[in-house]
Amino acid sequence: MRYQALKKKTFLAAATFTGIAVLFPVLCMAASENDVQTYTDTDFAMDTVVSETLYTTGDDINSKLTAVLTDVETNLLSWTNEKSQIYKVNADSGKDTEISDELSGYLKRLLKIAEDSDGAFDPTIGKLIRLWDIGGKNQKIPEEAEIKNVLKDSGYQKIFLDGNTVHMEEGCSLDLGAAGKGIGCDRILKELETKKDVTAALMNLGGSSVMTYGSKPDGSSWNVAVTDPRAENEDDYLGVVALNGTEFLSTSGDYEKYFIENGVRYHHIMDPSTGCPAESGVTGVTVVCDSGLEADALSTACFVLGVEKGTQLLKAYGADGLFVDEDHHVYLTEGMKERFSLLADSYSVEDIAE
Ligand code: ADP
Ligand code: MG
């Protein structure tokens, strides 16, 4: 009974009571203590809309936080900006490239997730992503031969990391798009930890990566709305996930970037083993854990792996997850059962097969 959909009216009444930060940031202001001010802002960075809520006894630093994200994109992760380290690694494929400690640390963790997911998450499929260009100006269904051709140049085994030296086989191309927003959240956390004035914060990057920091003035959980992958209206939510203290949430879905041709949905999450959009039966996956990079990369990996294999991967990382499938079933890992409240009547919660 617990997971029967809450009626929207009931939910909204509860939201007013508990203060749902992501949905209704304004409500939280009333709960602030006298000396803690609440500042909200909406900005654009990392190719997405960034919504920020800051609780602080000091100045409004929301624009500084946006600048941190822009810095991550420009100097570290962009594959189009010549200034970025990833751009240089790609341009130097076949040769050694020196990278920063920071990027080397991220790559090490991402390559581990690639290995642990059996390549379902693979940061070396840059050429494949650009061939399909889903959501871009040149999106198309490529010829089989084209797909085969670019797959020859991908595979996480083609990249070697030795301290700050990275070597990638010639022709291979990195794309960290599946973990970029999560990495951005991790950097924001580092920044916030140096600001003693900030008591709590909420960062929402395009709805697909969310970070909560500290505790709200009234001590209640942060409640993050999860999109219904097949919603007809933007504010039709699947449900709400509760985050406590500093946590990270990421969602991967086939509704973010896609086109439909002859009744087939071609979306932006690729199965590196086929070179085509993943067909694991799931329409969306949400992951919660204590790191932005892991939440983001794992949500992409789990989308490709599907419910059962995805659940095993999440267990290995101590992460909580929810999977939604084509038949409007929702699957929750044990930890997610404590966090999730279903809101959409057309969905039901099912057990994950062991
Ligand atoms: P979003 O960026 O919409 O929040 P994801 O975090 O799932 O969603 O990342 C999707 C992006 O990751 C794609 O646009 C593409 O750049 C890249 N990508 C797609 N499939 C994979 C994959 N199997 N492994 C690694 N990166 C991928
Ligand atoms: Mg991701």
PDB file of N, CA and C in Angstrom, residues 79 90 111 114 119-133 147 150-159 168 171-178 268-278 300 304:
ATOM      1  N   TRP A  79      34.623  18.870 -25.384  1.00  0.00           N
ATOM      2  CA  TRP A  79      35.359  18.247 -26.489  1.00  0.00           C
ATOM      3  C   TRP A  79      35.460  19.186 -27.687  1.00  0.00           C
ATOM      4  N   ASN A  90      42.014  14.227 -26.842  1.00  0.00           N
ATOM      5  CA  ASN A  90      41.463  13.721 -28.110  1.00  0.00           C
ATOM      6  C   ASN A  90      42.366  14.079 -29.286  1.00  0.00           C
ATOM      7  N   LEU A 111      36.989   4.989 -15.519  1.00  0.00           N
ATOM      8  CA  LEU A 111      37.428   3.743 -16.169  1.00  0.00           C
ATOM      9  C   LEU A 111      37.071   2.533 -15.308  1.00  0.00           C
ATOM     10  N   ALA A 114      33.539   1.891 -16.027  1.00  0.00           N
ATOM     11  CA  ALA A 114      33.455   1.241 -17.348  1.00  0.00           C
ATOM     12  C   ALA A 114      33.718  -0.255 -17.199  1.00  0.00           C
ATOM     13  N   GLY A 119      31.543  -2.278 -19.699  1.00  0.00           N
ATOM     14  CA  GLY A 119      31.524  -1.389 -20.863  1.00  0.00           C
ATOM     15  C   GLY A 119      30.166  -0.786 -21.192  1.00  0.00           C
ATOM     16  N   ALA A 120      29.163  -0.990 -20.316  1.00  0.00           N
ATOM     17  CA  ALA A 120      27.847  -0.350 -20.567  1.00  0.00           C
ATOM     18  C   ALA A 120      28.033   1.160 -20.489  1.00  0.00           C
ATOM     19  N   PHE A 121      28.838   1.600 -19.521  1.00  0.00           N
ATOM     20  CA  PHE A 121      29.287   2.992 -19.497  1.00  0.00           C
ATOM     21  C   PHE A 121      30.669   2.977 -20.135  1.00  0.00           C
ATOM     22  N   ASP A 122      30.860   3.772 -21.163  1.00  0.00           N
ATOM     23  CA  ASP A 122      32.158   3.793 -21.829  1.00  0.00           C
ATOM     24  C   ASP A 122      32.491   5.212 -22.287  1.00  0.00           C
ATOM     25  N   PRO A 123      33.486   5.839 -21.628  1.00  0.00           N
ATOM     26  CA  PRO A 123      33.802   7.235 -21.976  1.00  0.00           C
ATOM     27  C   PRO A 123      34.535   7.397 -23.304  1.00  0.00           C
ATOM     28  N   THR A 124      34.831   6.280 -23.997  1.00  0.00           N
ATOM     29  CA  THR A 124      35.595   6.384 -25.254  1.00  0.00           C
ATOM     30  C   THR A 124      34.725   6.317 -26.508  1.00  0.00           C
ATOM     31  N   ILE A 125      33.392   6.468 -26.341  1.00  0.00           N
ATOM     32  CA  ILE A 125      32.535   6.345 -27.531  1.00  0.00           C
ATOM     33  C   ILE A 125      32.231   7.708 -28.168  1.00  0.00           C
ATOM     34  N   GLY A 126      33.182   8.629 -28.035  1.00  0.00           N
ATOM     35  CA  GLY A 126      32.982   9.973 -28.605  1.00  0.00           C
ATOM     36  C   GLY A 126      32.574   9.956 -30.069  1.00  0.00           C
ATOM     37  N   LYS A 127      33.235   9.128 -30.873  1.00  0.00           N
ATOM     38  CA  LYS A 127      32.934   9.121 -32.317  1.00  0.00           C
ATOM     39  C   LYS A 127      31.525   8.605 -32.590  1.00  0.00           C
ATOM     40  N   LEU A 128      31.112   7.613 -31.801  1.00  0.00           N
ATOM     41  CA  LEU A 128      29.767   7.045 -31.973  1.00  0.00           C
ATOM     42  C   LEU A 128      28.707   8.093 -31.635  1.00  0.00           C
ATOM     43  N   ILE A 129      28.937   8.822 -30.542  1.00  0.00           N
ATOM     44  CA  ILE A 129      27.984   9.848 -30.103  1.00  0.00           C
ATOM     45  C   ILE A 129      27.844  10.921 -31.186  1.00  0.00           C
ATOM     46  N   ARG A 130      28.964  11.293 -31.783  1.00  0.00           N
ATOM     47  CA  ARG A 130      28.915  12.351 -32.803  1.00  0.00           C
ATOM     48  C   ARG A 130      28.337  11.837 -34.123  1.00  0.00           C
ATOM     49  N   LEU A 131      28.513  10.557 -34.384  1.00  0.00           N
ATOM     50  CA  LEU A 131      27.928   9.980 -35.602  1.00  0.00           C
ATOM     51  C   LEU A 131      26.397  10.077 -35.563  1.00  0.00           C
ATOM     52  N   TRP A 132      25.803   9.705 -34.453  1.00  0.00           N
ATOM     53  CA  TRP A 132      24.340   9.784 -34.317  1.00  0.00           C
ATOM     54  C   TRP A 132      23.895  11.234 -34.092  1.00  0.00           C
ATOM     55  N   ASP A 133      24.677  11.961 -33.304  1.00  0.00           N
ATOM     56  CA  ASP A 133      24.416  13.374 -32.983  1.00  0.00           C
ATOM     57  C   ASP A 133      22.964  13.615 -32.517  1.00  0.00           C
ATOM     58  N   ILE A 147      28.518   2.680 -38.364  1.00  0.00           N
ATOM     59  CA  ILE A 147      28.546   2.322 -36.934  1.00  0.00           C
ATOM     60  C   ILE A 147      29.723   1.395 -36.657  1.00  0.00           C
ATOM     61  N   VAL A 150      33.067   3.299 -36.607  1.00  0.00           N
ATOM     62  CA  VAL A 150      33.428   4.099 -35.423  1.00  0.00           C
ATOM     63  C   VAL A 150      33.627   3.210 -34.184  1.00  0.00           C
ATOM     64  N   LEU A 151      32.923   2.067 -34.150  1.00  0.00           N
ATOM     65  CA  LEU A 151      33.103   1.180 -32.988  1.00  0.00           C
ATOM     66  C   LEU A 151      34.533   0.634 -32.924  1.00  0.00           C
ATOM     67  N   LYS A 152      35.181   0.549 -34.100  1.00  0.00           N
ATOM     68  CA  LYS A 152      36.583   0.079 -34.112  1.00  0.00           C
ATOM     69  C   LYS A 152      37.471   1.012 -33.305  1.00  0.00           C
ATOM     70  N   ASP A 153      37.062   2.267 -33.218  1.00  0.00           N
ATOM     71  CA  ASP A 153      37.872   3.258 -32.505  1.00  0.00           C
ATOM     72  C   ASP A 153      37.390   3.497 -31.076  1.00  0.00           C
ATOM     73  N   SER A 154      36.478   2.674 -30.574  1.00  0.00           N
ATOM     74  CA  SER A 154      36.059   2.874 -29.179  1.00  0.00           C
ATOM     75  C   SER A 154      36.345   1.641 -28.337  1.00  0.00           C
ATOM     76  N   GLY A 155      36.254   1.833 -27.033  1.00  0.00           N
ATOM     77  CA  GLY A 155      36.526   0.741 -26.095  1.00  0.00           C
ATOM     78  C   GLY A 155      37.414   1.264 -24.984  1.00  0.00           C
ATOM     79  N   TYR A 156      36.934   1.120 -23.738  1.00  0.00           N
ATOM     80  CA  TYR A 156      37.680   1.686 -22.607  1.00  0.00           C
ATOM     81  C   TYR A 156      39.035   1.006 -22.409  1.00  0.00           C
ATOM     82  N   GLN A 157      39.245  -0.131 -23.091  1.00  0.00           N
ATOM     83  CA  GLN A 157      40.561  -0.791 -22.988  1.00  0.00           C
ATOM     84  C   GLN A 157      41.601  -0.074 -23.847  1.00  0.00           C
ATOM     85  N   LYS A 158      41.143   0.879 -24.649  1.00  0.00           N
ATOM     86  CA  LYS A 158      42.083   1.589 -25.537  1.00  0.00           C
ATOM     87  C   LYS A 158      42.722   2.797 -24.873  1.00  0.00           C
ATOM     88  N   ILE A 159      42.389   3.008 -23.590  1.00  0.00           N
ATOM     89  CA  ILE A 159      42.957   4.178 -22.904  1.00  0.00           C
ATOM     90  C   ILE A 159      43.776   3.720 -21.695  1.00  0.00           C
ATOM     91  N   MET A 168      45.986   7.292 -25.341  1.00  0.00           N
ATOM     92  CA  MET A 168      44.798   6.705 -25.953  1.00  0.00           C
ATOM     93  C   MET A 168      45.181   6.218 -27.347  1.00  0.00           C
ATOM     94  N   GLY A 171      42.842   7.543 -32.928  1.00  0.00           N
ATOM     95  CA  GLY A 171      41.486   7.495 -33.464  1.00  0.00           C
ATOM     96  C   GLY A 171      40.410   7.436 -32.387  1.00  0.00           C
ATOM     97  N   CYS A 172      40.824   7.097 -31.161  1.00  0.00           N
ATOM     98  CA  CYS A 172      39.865   6.992 -30.060  1.00  0.00           C
ATOM     99  C   CYS A 172      39.488   8.405 -29.584  1.00  0.00           C
ATOM    100  N   SER A 173      38.259   8.578 -29.110  1.00  0.00           N
ATOM    101  CA  SER A 173      37.807   9.923 -28.744  1.00  0.00           C
ATOM    102  C   SER A 173      36.982   9.889 -27.449  1.00  0.00           C
ATOM    103  N   LEU A 174      37.428  10.673 -26.472  1.00  0.00           N
ATOM    104  CA  LEU A 174      36.732  10.688 -25.171  1.00  0.00           C
ATOM    105  C   LEU A 174      35.512  11.594 -25.204  1.00  0.00           C
ATOM    106  N   ASP A 175      34.471  11.191 -24.500  1.00  0.00           N
ATOM    107  CA  ASP A 175      33.295  12.044 -24.285  1.00  0.00           C
ATOM    108  C   ASP A 175      32.834  11.781 -22.857  1.00  0.00           C
ATOM    109  N   LEU A 176      32.957  12.792 -21.993  1.00  0.00           N
ATOM    110  CA  LEU A 176      32.560  12.598 -20.591  1.00  0.00           C
ATOM    111  C   LEU A 176      31.181  13.190 -20.316  1.00  0.00           C
ATOM    112  N   GLY A 177      30.388  13.319 -21.389  1.00  0.00           N
ATOM    113  CA  GLY A 177      29.035  13.899 -21.272  1.00  0.00           C
ATOM    114  C   GLY A 177      28.160  13.165 -20.261  1.00  0.00           C
ATOM    115  N   ALA A 178      28.381  11.873 -20.095  1.00  0.00           N
ATOM    116  CA  ALA A 178      27.528  11.100 -19.196  1.00  0.00           C
ATOM    117  C   ALA A 178      27.860  11.332 -17.728  1.00  0.00           C
ATOM    118  N   HIS A 268      19.524   9.356 -26.767  1.00  0.00           N
ATOM    119  CA  HIS A 268      20.944   9.711 -26.672  1.00  0.00           C
ATOM    120  C   HIS A 268      21.797   8.812 -25.781  1.00  0.00           C
ATOM    121  N   ILE A 269      21.220   7.736 -25.245  1.00  0.00           N
ATOM    122  CA  ILE A 269      22.050   6.853 -24.408  1.00  0.00           C
ATOM    123  C   ILE A 269      22.380   5.586 -25.213  1.00  0.00           C
ATOM    124  N   MET A 270      23.653   5.463 -25.532  1.00  0.00           N
ATOM    125  CA  MET A 270      24.085   4.429 -26.469  1.00  0.00           C
ATOM    126  C   MET A 270      24.476   3.142 -25.765  1.00  0.00           C
ATOM    127  N   ASP A 271      24.181   2.025 -26.404  1.00  0.00           N
ATOM    128  CA  ASP A 271      24.720   0.749 -25.939  1.00  0.00           C
ATOM    129  C   ASP A 271      26.025   0.530 -26.708  1.00  0.00           C
ATOM    130  N   PRO A 272      27.165   0.666 -26.022  1.00  0.00           N
ATOM    131  CA  PRO A 272      28.440   0.569 -26.741  1.00  0.00           C
ATOM    132  C   PRO A 272      28.650  -0.806 -27.394  1.00  0.00           C
ATOM    133  N   SER A 273      27.892  -1.832 -26.947  1.00  0.00           N
ATOM    134  CA  SER A 273      28.091  -3.153 -27.551  1.00  0.00           C
ATOM    135  C   SER A 273      27.377  -3.276 -28.903  1.00  0.00           C
ATOM    136  N   THR A 274      26.373  -2.441 -29.152  1.00  0.00           N
ATOM    137  CA  THR A 274      25.670  -2.507 -30.447  1.00  0.00           C
ATOM    138  C   THR A 274      25.933  -1.267 -31.300  1.00  0.00           C
ATOM    139  N   GLY A 275      26.319  -0.181 -30.640  1.00  0.00           N
ATOM    140  CA  GLY A 275      26.510   1.083 -31.368  1.00  0.00           C
ATOM    141  C   GLY A 275      25.198   1.797 -31.640  1.00  0.00           C
ATOM    142  N   CYS A 276      24.118   1.335 -30.998  1.00  0.00           N
ATOM    143  CA  CYS A 276      22.794   1.943 -31.198  1.00  0.00           C
ATOM    144  C   CYS A 276      22.220   2.377 -29.846  1.00  0.00           C
ATOM    145  N   PRO A 277      21.164   3.209 -29.863  1.00  0.00           N
ATOM    146  CA  PRO A 277      20.541   3.594 -28.585  1.00  0.00           C
ATOM    147  C   PRO A 277      20.168   2.346 -27.777  1.00  0.00           C
ATOM    148  N   ALA A 278      20.429   2.411 -26.463  1.00  0.00           N
ATOM    149  CA  ALA A 278      20.231   1.243 -25.597  1.00  0.00           C
ATOM    150  C   ALA A 278      18.772   0.809 -25.596  1.00  0.00           C
ATOM    151  N   THR A 300      23.778   6.441 -16.165  1.00  0.00           N
ATOM    152  CA  THR A 300      23.910   6.119 -17.594  1.00  0.00           C
ATOM    153  C   THR A 300      24.168   4.615 -17.765  1.00  0.00           C
ATOM    154  N   VAL A 304      21.711   1.473 -19.622  1.00  0.00           N
ATOM    155  CA  VAL A 304      22.132   0.509 -20.647  1.00  0.00           C
ATOM    156  C   VAL A 304      21.960  -0.928 -20.134  1.00  0.00           C
TER     157      VAL A 304
END
